[in-house]
mmCIF file with all atom_site columns, C-alpha atoms in Angstrom:
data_model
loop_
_atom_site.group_PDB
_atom_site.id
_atom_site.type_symbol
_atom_site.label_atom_id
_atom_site.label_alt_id
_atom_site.label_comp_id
_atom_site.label_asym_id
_atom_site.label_entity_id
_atom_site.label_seq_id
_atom_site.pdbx_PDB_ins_code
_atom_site.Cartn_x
_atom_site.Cartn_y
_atom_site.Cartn_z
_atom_site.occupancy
_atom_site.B_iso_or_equiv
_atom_site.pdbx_formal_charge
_atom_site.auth_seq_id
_atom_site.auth_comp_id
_atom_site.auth_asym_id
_atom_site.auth_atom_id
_atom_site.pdbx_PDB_model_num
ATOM 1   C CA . UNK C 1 1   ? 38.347  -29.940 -0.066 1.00 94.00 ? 30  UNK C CA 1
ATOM 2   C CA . UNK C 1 2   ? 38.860  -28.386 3.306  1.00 96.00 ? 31  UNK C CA 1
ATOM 3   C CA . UNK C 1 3   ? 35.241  -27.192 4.697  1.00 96.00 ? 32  UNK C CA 1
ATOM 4   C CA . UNK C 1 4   ? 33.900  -25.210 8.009  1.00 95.00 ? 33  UNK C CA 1
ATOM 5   C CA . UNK C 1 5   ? 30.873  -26.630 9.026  1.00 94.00 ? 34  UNK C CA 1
ATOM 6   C CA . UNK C 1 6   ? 28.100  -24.250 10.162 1.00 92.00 ? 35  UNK C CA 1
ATOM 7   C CA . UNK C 1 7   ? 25.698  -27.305 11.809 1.00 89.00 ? 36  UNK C CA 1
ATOM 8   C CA . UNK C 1 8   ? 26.162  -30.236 13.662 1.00 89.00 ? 37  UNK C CA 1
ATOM 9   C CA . UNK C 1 9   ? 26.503  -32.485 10.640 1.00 90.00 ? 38  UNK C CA 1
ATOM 10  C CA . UNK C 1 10  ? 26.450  -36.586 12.036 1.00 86.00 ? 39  UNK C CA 1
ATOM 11  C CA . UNK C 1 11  ? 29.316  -38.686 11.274 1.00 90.00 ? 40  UNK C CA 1
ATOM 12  C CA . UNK C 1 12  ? 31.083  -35.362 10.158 1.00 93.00 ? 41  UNK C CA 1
ATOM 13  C CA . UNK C 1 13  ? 31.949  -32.968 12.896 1.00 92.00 ? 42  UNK C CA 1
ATOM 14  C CA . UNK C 1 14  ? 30.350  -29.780 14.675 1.00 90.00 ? 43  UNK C CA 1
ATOM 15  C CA . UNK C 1 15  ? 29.905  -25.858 14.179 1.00 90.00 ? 44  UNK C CA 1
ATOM 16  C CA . UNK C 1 16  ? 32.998  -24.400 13.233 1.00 91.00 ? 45  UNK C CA 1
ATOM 17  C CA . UNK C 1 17  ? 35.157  -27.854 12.688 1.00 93.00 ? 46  UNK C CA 1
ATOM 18  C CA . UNK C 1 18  ? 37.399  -27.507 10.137 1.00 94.00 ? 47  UNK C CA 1
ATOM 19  C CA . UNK C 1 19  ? 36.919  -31.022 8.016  1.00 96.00 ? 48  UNK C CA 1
ATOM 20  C CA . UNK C 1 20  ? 38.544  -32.385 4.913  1.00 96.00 ? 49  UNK C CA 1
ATOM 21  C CA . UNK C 1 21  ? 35.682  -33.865 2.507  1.00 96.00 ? 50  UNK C CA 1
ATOM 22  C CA . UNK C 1 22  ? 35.283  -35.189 -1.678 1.00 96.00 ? 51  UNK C CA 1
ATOM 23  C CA . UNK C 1 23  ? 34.618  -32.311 -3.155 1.00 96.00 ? 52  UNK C CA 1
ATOM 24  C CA . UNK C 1 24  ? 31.395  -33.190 -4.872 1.00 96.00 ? 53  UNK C CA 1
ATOM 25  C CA . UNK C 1 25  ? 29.990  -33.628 -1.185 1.00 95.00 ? 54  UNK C CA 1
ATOM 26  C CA . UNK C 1 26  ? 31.548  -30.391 -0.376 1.00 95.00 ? 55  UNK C CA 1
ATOM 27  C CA . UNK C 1 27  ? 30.613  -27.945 -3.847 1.00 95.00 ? 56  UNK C CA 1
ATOM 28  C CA . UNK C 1 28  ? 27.148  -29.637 -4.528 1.00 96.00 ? 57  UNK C CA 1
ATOM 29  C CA . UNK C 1 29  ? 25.918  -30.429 -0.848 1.00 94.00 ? 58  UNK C CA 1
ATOM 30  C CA . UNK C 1 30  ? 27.515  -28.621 2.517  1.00 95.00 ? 59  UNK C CA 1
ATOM 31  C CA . UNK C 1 31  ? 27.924  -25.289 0.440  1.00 95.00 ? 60  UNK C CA 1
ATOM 32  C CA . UNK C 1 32  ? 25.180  -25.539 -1.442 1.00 95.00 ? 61  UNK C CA 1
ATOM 33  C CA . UNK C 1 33  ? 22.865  -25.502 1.444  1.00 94.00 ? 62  UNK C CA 1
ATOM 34  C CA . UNK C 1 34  ? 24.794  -23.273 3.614  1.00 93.00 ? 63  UNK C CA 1
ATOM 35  C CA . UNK C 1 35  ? 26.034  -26.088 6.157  1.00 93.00 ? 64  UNK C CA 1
ATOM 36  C CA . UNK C 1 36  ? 29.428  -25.242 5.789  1.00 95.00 ? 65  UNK C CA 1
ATOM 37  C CA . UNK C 1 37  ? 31.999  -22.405 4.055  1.00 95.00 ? 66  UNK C CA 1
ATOM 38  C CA . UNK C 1 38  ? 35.325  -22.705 2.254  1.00 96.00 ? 67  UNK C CA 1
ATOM 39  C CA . UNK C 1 39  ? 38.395  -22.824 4.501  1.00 95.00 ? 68  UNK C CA 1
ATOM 40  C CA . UNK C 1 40  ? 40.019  -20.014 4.198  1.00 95.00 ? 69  UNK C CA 1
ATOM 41  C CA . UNK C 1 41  ? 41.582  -17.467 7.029  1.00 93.00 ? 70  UNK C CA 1
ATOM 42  C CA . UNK C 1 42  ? 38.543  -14.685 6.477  1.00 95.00 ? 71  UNK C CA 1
ATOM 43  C CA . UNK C 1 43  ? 35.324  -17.290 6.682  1.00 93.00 ? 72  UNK C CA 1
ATOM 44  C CA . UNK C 1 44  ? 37.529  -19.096 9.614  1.00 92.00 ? 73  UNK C CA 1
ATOM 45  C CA . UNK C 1 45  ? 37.325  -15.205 11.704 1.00 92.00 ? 74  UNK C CA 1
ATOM 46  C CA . UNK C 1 46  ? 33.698  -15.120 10.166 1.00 92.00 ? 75  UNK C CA 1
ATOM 47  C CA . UNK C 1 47  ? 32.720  -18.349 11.646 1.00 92.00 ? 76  UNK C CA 1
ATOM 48  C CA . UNK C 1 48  ? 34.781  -17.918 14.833 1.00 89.00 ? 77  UNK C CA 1
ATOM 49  C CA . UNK C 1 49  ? 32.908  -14.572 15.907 1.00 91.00 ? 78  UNK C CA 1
ATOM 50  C CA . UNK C 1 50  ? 29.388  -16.106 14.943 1.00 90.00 ? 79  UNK C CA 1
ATOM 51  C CA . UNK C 1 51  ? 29.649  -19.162 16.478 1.00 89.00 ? 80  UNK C CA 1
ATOM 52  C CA . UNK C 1 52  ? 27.803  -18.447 19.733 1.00 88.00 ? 81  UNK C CA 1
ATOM 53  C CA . UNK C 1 53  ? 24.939  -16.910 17.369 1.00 91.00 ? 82  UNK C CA 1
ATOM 54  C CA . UNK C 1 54  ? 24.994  -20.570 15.748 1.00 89.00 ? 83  UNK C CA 1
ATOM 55  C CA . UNK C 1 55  ? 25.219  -22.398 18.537 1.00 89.00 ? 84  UNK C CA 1
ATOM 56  C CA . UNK C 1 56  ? 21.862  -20.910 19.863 1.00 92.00 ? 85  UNK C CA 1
ATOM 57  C CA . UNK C 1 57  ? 20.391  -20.936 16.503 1.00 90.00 ? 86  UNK C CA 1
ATOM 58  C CA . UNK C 1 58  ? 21.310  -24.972 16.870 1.00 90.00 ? 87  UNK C CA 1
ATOM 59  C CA . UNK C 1 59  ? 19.880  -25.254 20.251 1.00 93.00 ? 88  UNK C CA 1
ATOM 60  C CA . UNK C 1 60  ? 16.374  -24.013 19.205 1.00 93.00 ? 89  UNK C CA 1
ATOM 61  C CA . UNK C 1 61  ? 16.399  -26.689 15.909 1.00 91.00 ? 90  UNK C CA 1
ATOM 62  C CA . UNK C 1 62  ? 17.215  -29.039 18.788 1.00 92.00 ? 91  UNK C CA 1
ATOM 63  C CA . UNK C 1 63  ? 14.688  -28.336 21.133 1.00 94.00 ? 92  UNK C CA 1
ATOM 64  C CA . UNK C 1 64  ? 11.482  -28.129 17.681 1.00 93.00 ? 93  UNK C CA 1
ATOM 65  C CA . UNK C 1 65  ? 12.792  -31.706 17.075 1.00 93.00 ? 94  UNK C CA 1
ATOM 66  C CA . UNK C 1 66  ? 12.785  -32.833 20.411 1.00 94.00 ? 95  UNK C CA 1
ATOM 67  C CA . UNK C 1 67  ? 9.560   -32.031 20.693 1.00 93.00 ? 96  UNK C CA 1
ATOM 68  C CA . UNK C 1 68  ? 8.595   -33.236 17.586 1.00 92.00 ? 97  UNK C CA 1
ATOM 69  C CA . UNK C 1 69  ? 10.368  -37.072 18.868 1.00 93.00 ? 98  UNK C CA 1
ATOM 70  C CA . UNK C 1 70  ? 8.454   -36.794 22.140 1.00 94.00 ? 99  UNK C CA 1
ATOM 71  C CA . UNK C 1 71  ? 4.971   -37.229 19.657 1.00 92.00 ? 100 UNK C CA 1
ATOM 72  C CA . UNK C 1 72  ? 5.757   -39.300 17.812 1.00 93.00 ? 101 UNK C CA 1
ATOM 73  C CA . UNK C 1 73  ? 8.594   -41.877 19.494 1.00 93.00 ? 102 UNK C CA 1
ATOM 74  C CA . UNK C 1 74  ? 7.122   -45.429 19.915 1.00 92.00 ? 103 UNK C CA 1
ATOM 75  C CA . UNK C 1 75  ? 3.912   -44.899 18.473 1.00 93.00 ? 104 UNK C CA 1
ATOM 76  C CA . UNK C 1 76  ? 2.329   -47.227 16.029 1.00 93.00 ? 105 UNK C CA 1
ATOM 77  C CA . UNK C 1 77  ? 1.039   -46.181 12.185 1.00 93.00 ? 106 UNK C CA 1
ATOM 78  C CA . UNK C 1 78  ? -0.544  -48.560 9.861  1.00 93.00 ? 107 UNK C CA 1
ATOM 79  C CA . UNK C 1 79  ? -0.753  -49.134 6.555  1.00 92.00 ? 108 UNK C CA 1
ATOM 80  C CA . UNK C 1 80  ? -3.619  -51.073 4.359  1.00 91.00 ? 109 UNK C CA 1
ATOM 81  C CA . UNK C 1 81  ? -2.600  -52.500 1.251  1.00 89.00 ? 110 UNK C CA 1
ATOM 82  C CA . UNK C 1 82  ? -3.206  -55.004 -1.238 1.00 88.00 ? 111 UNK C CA 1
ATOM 83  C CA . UNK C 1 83  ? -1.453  -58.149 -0.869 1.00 88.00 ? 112 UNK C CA 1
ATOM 84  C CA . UNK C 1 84  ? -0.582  -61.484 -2.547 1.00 88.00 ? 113 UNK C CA 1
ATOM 85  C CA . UNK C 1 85  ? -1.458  -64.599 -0.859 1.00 87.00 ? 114 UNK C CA 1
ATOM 86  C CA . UNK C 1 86  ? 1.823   -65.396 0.936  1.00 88.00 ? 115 UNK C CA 1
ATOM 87  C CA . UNK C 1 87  ? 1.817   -61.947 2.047  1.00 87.00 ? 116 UNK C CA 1
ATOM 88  C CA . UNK C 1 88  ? 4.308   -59.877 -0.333 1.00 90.00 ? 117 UNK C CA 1
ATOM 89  C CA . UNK C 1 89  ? 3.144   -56.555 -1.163 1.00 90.00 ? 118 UNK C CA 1
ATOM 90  C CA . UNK C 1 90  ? 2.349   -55.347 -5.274 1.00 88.00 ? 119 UNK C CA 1
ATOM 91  C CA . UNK C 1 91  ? 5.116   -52.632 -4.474 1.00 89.00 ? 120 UNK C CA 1
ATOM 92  C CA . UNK C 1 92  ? 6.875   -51.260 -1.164 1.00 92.00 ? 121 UNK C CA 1
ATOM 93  C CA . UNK C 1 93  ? 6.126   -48.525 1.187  1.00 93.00 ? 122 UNK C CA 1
ATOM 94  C CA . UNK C 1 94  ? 8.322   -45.484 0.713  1.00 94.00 ? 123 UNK C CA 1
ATOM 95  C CA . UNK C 1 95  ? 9.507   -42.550 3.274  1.00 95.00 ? 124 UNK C CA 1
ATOM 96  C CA . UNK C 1 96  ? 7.545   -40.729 1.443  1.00 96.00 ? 125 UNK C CA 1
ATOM 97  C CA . UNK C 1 97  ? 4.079   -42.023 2.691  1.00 94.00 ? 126 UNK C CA 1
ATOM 98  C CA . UNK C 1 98  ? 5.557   -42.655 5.650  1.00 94.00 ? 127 UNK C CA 1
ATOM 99  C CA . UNK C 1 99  ? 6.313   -39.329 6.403  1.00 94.00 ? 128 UNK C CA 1
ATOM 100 C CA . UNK C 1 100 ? 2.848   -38.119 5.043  1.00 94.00 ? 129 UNK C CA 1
ATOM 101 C CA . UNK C 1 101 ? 0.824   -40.344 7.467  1.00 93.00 ? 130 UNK C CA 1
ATOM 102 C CA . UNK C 1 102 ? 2.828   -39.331 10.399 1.00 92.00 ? 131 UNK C CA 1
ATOM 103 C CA . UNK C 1 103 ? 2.502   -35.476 9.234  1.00 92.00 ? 132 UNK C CA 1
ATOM 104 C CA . UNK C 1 104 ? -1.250  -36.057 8.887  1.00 93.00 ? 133 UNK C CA 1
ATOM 105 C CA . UNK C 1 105 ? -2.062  -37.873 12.477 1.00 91.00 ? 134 UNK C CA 1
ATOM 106 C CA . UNK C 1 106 ? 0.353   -36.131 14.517 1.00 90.00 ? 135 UNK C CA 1
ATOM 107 C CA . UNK C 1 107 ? 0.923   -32.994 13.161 1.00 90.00 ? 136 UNK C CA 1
ATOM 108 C CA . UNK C 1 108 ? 4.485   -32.930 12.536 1.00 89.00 ? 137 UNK C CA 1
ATOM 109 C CA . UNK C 1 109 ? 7.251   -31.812 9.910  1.00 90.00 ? 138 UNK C CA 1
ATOM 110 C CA . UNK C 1 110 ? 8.880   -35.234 9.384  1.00 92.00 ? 139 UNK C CA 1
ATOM 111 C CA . UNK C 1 111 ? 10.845  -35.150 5.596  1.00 93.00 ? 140 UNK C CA 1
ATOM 112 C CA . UNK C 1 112 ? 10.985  -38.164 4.294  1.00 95.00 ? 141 UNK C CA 1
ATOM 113 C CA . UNK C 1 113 ? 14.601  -37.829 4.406  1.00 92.00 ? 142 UNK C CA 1
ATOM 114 C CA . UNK C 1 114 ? 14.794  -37.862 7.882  1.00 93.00 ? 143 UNK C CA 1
ATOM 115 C CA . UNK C 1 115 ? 13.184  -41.573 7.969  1.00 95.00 ? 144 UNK C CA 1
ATOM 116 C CA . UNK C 1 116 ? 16.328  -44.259 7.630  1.00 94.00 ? 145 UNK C CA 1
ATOM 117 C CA . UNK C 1 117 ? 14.471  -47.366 6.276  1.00 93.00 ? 146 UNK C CA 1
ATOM 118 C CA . UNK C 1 118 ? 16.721  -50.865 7.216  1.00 91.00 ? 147 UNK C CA 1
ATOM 119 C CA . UNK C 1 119 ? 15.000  -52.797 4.396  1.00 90.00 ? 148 UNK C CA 1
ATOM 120 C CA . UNK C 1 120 ? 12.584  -52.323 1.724  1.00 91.00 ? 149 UNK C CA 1
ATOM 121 C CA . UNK C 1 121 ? 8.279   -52.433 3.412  1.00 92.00 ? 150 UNK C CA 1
ATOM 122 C CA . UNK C 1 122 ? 7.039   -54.795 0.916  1.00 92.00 ? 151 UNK C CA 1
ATOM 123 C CA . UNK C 1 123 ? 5.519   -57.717 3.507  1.00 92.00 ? 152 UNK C CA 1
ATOM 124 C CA . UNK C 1 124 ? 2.309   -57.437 5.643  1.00 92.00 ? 153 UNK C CA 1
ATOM 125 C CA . UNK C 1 125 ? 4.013   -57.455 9.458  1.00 93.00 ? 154 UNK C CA 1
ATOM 126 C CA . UNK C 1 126 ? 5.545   -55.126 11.463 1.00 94.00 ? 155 UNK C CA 1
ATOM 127 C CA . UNK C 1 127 ? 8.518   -52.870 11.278 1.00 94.00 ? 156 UNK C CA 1
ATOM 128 C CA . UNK C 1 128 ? 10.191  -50.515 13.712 1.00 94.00 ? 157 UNK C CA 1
ATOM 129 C CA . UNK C 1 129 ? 11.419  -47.230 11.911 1.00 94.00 ? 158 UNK C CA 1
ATOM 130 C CA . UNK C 1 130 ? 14.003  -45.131 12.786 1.00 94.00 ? 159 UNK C CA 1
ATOM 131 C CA . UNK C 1 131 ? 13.722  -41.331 12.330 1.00 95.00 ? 160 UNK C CA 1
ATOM 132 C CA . UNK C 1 132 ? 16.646  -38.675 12.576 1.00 94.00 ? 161 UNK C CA 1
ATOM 133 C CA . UNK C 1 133 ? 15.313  -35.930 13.226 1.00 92.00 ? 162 UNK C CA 1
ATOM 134 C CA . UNK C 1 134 ? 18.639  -33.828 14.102 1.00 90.00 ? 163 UNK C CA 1
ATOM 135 C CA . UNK C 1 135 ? 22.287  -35.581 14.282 1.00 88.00 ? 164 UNK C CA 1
ATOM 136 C CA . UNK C 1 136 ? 21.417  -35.383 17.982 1.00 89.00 ? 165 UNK C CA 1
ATOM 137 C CA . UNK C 1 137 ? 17.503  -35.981 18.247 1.00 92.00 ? 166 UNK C CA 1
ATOM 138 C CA . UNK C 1 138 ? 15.961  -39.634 17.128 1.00 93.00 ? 167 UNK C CA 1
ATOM 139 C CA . UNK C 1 139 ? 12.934  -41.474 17.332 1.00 94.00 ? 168 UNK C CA 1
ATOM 140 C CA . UNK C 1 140 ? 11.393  -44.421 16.357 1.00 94.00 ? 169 UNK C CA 1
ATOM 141 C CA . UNK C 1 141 ? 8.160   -45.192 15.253 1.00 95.00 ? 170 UNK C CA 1
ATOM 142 C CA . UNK C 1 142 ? 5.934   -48.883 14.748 1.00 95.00 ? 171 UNK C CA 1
ATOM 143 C CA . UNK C 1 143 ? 5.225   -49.639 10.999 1.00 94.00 ? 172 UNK C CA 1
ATOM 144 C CA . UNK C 1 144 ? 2.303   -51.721 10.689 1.00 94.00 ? 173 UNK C CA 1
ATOM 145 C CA . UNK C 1 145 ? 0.944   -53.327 7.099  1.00 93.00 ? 174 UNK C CA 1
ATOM 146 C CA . UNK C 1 146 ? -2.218  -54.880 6.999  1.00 92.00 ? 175 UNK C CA 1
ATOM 147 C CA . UNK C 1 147 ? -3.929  -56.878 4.457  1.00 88.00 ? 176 UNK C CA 1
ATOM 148 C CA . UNK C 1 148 ? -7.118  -55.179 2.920  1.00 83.00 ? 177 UNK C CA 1
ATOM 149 C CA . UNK C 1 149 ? -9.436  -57.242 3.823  1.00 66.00 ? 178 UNK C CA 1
ATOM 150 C CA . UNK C 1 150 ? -12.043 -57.945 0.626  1.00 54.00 ? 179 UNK C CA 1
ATOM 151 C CA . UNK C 1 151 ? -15.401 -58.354 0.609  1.00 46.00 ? 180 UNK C CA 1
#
């Protein structure tokens, strides 16, 4: 399925690209969500004379996330769980709380889709955390697990 893409999408191209993807990607993701349009010689004119529009509209996601990344880059959350005794976790911390903490002490919108987890959080230690934020805005952020410490 040929596609114009209305966002920077990473790994795929940039505003008004024409790309070639499978079309499940294409139907039930990029037009779906408005990211791209069909190819097709009236959305191609379409996209062509509102490309500086989306190109600004771009810029100012750009600049919100950059901000956001400036808070929150290379600063440390932690987690207290329950633990066995060599120090596995009863279950594993999701992108989901992850994104909640970070929401809640630095007032932020991180989705948890936006944090890429390397391997499952199911030990007590430390983990760094990558977060795309836009395909051109990252940050990381220190995952800490503690023990809960029982009385």
């Amino acid at each position: 399925m040929e596609i114009i893409l209305l966002e920077n999408i990473l790994n795929l191209g940039n505003i008004g690209d024409k790309v070639k993807v499978k079309n499940g990607y294409g139907r039930n993701f990029l037009l779906r969500t408005g990211k791209a349009l069909r190819f097709n010689k009236e959305n191609l004119e379409f996209v062509n004379k509102k490309k500086a529009e989306l190109n600004k509209k771009n810029i100012e996601i750009k600049n919100h996330y950059e901000k956001i990344a400036k808070s929150i880059n290379n600063k440390n959350v932690t987690f207290n769980k329950e633990s066995k005794e060599n120090g596995e976790m009863y279950g594993s911390i999701k992108p989901k709380e992850i994104s909640n903490l970070l929401n809640e002490n630095f007032k932020t919108d991180v989705k948890p889709s936006q944090i890429i987890l390397k391997n499952e959080l199911n030990k007590i230690g430390s983990y760094k955390i990558d977060i795309r934020l836009h395909p051109d805005v990252s940050a990381s952020v220190l995952v800490k697990i503690d023990k809960i410490k029982s009385a």
